[in-house]
Short mmCIF file of C-alpha atoms in Angstrom, two decimals:
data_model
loop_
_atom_site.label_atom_id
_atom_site.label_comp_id
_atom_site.label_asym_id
_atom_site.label_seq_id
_atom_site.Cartn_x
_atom_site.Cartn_y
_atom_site.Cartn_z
CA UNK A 1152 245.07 218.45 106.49
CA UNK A 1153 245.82 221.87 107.03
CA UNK A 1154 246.11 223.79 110.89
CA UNK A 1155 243.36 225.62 110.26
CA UNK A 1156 240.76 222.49 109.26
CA UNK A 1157 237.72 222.38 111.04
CA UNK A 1158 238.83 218.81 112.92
CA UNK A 1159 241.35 220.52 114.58
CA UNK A 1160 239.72 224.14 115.53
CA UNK A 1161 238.20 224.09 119.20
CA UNK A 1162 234.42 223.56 119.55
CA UNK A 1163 232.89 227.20 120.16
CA UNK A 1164 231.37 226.96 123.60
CA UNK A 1165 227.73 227.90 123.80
CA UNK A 1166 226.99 230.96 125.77
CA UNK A 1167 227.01 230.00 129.11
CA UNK A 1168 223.99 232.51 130.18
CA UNK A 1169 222.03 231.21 127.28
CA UNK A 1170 222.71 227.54 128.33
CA UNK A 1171 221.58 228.45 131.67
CA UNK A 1172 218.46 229.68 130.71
CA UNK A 1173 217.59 227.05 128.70
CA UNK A 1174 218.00 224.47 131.58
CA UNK A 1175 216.45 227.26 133.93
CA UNK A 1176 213.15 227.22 131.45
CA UNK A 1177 213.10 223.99 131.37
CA UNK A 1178 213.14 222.81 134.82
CA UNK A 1179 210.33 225.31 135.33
CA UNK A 1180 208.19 223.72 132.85
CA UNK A 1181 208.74 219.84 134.37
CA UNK A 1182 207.94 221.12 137.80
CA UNK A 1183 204.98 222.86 136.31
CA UNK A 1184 203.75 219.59 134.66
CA UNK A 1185 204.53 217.87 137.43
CA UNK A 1186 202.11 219.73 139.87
CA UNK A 1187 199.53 219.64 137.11
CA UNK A 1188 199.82 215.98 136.92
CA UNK A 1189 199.78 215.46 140.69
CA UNK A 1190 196.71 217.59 141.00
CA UNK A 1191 195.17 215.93 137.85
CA UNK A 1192 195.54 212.77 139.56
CA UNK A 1193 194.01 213.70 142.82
CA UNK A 1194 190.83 215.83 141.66
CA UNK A 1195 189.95 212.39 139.37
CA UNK A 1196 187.88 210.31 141.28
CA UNK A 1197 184.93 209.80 140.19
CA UNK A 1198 181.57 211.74 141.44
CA UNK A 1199 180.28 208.82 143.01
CA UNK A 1200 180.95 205.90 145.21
CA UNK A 1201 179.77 203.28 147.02
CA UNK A 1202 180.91 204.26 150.00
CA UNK A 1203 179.22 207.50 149.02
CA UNK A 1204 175.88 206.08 148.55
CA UNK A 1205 176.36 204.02 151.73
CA UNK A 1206 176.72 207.25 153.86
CA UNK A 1207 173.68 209.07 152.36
CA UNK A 1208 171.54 205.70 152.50
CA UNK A 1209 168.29 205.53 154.99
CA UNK A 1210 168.77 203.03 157.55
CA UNK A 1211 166.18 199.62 156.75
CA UNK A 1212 164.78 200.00 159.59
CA UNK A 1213 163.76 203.77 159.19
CA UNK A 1214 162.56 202.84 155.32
CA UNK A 1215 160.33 200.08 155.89
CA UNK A 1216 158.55 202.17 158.84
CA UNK A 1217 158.60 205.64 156.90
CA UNK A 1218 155.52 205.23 154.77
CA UNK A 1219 157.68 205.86 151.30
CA UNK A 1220 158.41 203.21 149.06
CA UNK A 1221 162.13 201.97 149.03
CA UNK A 1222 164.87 200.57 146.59
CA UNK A 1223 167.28 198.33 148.95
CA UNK A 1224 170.47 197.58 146.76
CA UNK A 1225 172.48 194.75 148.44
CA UNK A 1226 175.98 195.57 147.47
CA UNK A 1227 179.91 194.94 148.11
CA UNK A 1228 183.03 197.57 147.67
CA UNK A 1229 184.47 194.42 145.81
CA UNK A 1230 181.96 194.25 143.35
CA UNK A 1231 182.81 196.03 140.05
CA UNK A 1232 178.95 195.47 138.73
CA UNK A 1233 178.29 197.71 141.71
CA UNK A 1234 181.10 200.19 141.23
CA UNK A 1235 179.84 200.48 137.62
CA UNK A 1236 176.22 201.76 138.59
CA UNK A 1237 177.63 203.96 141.43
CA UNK A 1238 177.27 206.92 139.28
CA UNK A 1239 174.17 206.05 137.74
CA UNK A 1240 172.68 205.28 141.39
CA UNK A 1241 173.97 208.91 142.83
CA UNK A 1242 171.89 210.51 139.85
CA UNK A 1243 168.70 208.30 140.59
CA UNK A 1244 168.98 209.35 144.23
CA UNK A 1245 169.49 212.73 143.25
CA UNK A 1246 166.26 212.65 141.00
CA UNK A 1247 164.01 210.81 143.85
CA UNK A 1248 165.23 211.23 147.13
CA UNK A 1249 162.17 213.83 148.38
CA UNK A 1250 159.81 210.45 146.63
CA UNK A 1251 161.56 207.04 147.62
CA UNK A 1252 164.09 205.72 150.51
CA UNK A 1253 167.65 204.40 149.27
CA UNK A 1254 168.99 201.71 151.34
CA UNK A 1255 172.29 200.39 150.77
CA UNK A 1256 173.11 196.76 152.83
CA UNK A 1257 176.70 195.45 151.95
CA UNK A 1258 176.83 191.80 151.68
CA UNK A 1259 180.18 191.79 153.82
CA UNK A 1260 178.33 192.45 156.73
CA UNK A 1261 176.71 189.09 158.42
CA UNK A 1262 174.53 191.80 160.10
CA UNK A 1263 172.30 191.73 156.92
CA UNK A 1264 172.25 188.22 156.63
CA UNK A 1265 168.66 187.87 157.85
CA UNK A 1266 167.90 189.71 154.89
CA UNK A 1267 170.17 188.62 152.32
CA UNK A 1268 168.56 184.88 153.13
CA UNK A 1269 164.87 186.39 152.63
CA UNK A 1270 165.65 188.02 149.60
CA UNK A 1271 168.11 184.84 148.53
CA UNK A 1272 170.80 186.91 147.68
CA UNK A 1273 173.09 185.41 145.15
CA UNK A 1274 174.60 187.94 142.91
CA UNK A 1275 175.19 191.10 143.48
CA UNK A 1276 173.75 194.42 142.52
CA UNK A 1277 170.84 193.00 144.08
CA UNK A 1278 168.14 195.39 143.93
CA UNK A 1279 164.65 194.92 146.39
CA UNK A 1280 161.71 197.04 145.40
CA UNK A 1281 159.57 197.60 148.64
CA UNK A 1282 156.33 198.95 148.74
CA UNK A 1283 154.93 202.28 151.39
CA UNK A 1284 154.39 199.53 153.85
CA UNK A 1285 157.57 197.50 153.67
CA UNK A 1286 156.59 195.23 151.58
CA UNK A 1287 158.31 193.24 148.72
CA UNK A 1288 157.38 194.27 145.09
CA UNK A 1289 160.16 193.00 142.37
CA UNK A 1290 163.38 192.70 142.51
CA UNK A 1291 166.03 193.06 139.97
CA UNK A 1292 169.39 191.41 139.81
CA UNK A 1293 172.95 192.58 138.23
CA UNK A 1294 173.98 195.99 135.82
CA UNK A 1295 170.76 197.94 135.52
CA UNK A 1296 170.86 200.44 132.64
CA UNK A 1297 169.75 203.92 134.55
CA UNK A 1298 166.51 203.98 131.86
CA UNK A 1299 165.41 200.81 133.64
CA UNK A 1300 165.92 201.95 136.82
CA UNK A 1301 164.01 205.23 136.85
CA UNK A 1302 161.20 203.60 134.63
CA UNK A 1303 160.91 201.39 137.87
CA UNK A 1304 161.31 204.01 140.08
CA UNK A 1305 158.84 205.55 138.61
CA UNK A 1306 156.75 202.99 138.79
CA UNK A 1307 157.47 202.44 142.48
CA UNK A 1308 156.56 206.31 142.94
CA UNK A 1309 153.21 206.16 141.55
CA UNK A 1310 152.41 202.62 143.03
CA UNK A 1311 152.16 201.03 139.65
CA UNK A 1312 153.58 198.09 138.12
CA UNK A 1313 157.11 198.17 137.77
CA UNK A 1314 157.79 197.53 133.66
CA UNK A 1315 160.99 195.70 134.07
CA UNK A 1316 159.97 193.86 137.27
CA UNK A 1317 162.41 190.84 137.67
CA UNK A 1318 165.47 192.14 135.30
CA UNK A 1319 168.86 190.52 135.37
CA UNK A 1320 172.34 191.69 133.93
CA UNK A 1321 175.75 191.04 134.98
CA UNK A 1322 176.38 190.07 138.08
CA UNK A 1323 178.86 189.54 140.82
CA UNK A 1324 178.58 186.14 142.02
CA UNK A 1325 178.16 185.65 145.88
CA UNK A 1326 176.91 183.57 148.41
CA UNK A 1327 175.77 183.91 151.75
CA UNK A 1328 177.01 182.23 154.60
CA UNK A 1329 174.29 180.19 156.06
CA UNK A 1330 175.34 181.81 159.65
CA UNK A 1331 177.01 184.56 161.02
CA UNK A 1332 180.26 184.70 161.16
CA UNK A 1333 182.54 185.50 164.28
CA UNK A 1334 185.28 187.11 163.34
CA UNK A 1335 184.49 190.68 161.35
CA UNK A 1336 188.12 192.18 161.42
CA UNK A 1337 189.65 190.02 158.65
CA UNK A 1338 189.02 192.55 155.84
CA UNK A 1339 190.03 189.68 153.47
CA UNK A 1340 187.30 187.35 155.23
CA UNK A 1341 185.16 187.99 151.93
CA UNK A 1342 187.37 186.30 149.56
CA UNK A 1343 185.93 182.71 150.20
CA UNK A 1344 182.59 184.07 149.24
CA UNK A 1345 183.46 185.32 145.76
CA UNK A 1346 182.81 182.51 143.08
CA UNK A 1347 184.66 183.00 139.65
#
């Protein structure tokens, strides 16, 4: 090998103020994606929750008294049946809120379990179609697809037969307790109830 091979010549050193732009450029663009991705995260919940629907719902007491008819959904934040319809629920309310009450009672709350006996809750979406006096006209049980919901809805509006009066679809199992319970802080107090 001769002096002058390449093996033995020094490595030419990049230019240092191009090097430094480089790493300048691309420290801007992580940071960038990184704030986009933080952001993107945060803004991506979804339109609807229960907790949502829970907030905007007529008390049962109000809706049996008001003189409109009323869908009474018993429901749980647990239950992924229920989280499923969430959005599908917000539109419905949307659509008939001037026509119909929406109650939402969540099965984790002995307070309803008066009514959750009556209505012999045992899976949940468990939907209660009540009539301008209070009274009970169907009920449906488990995922609702919205079509079936509005047609009863509709139904309900109009006082007419509901067309899918007694539907079932998935559900999330759950049983009662056959008496209150004492002890409401336990947020994990529900897990005995859920039945795989």
């Amino acid at each position: 090998m001769t002096p002058d091979s390449p093996v033995n010549s020094p490595a030419k050193p990049e230019s240092t103020m191009g090097a430094r732009v480089r790493n300048f450029l691309i420290a801007i663009v992580a940071i960038a994606l990184s704030v986009a991705l933080v952001l993107g995260l945060r803004t991506e919940t979804t339109s609807a929750s229960l907790t949502k629907l829970d907030e905007a719902s007529i008390p049962l007491e109000v809706a049996i008294s008001n003189g409109k008819p009323s869908l009474v959904e018993f429901y749980a934040d647990w239950c992924t049946v229920c989280q499923k319809m969430a959005p599908d629920m917000a539109e419905l309310e949307q659509q008939y809120a001037d026509k119909l009450n929406f109650v939402m009672l969540n099965v984790d709350n002995t307070k309803w379990l008066p009514e959750m006996l009556k209505y012999r809750v045992d899976g949940i979406p468990h939907f209660v179609f009540l009539g301008k006096n209070g009274e009970t006209i169907a009920q449906a049980i488990g995922d609702q697809p919205r079509a079936v919901m509005a047609s009863n809805l509709e139904a309900l509006v109009t006082d007419s037969s509901l067309p899918y009066a007694q539907a079932s679809g998935q559900v999330s199992k759950f049983s009662a307790p056959v008496a209150p319970t004492t002890s409401q802080d336990d947020p994990r107090s529900h897990g005995s109830q859920v039945v795989n």
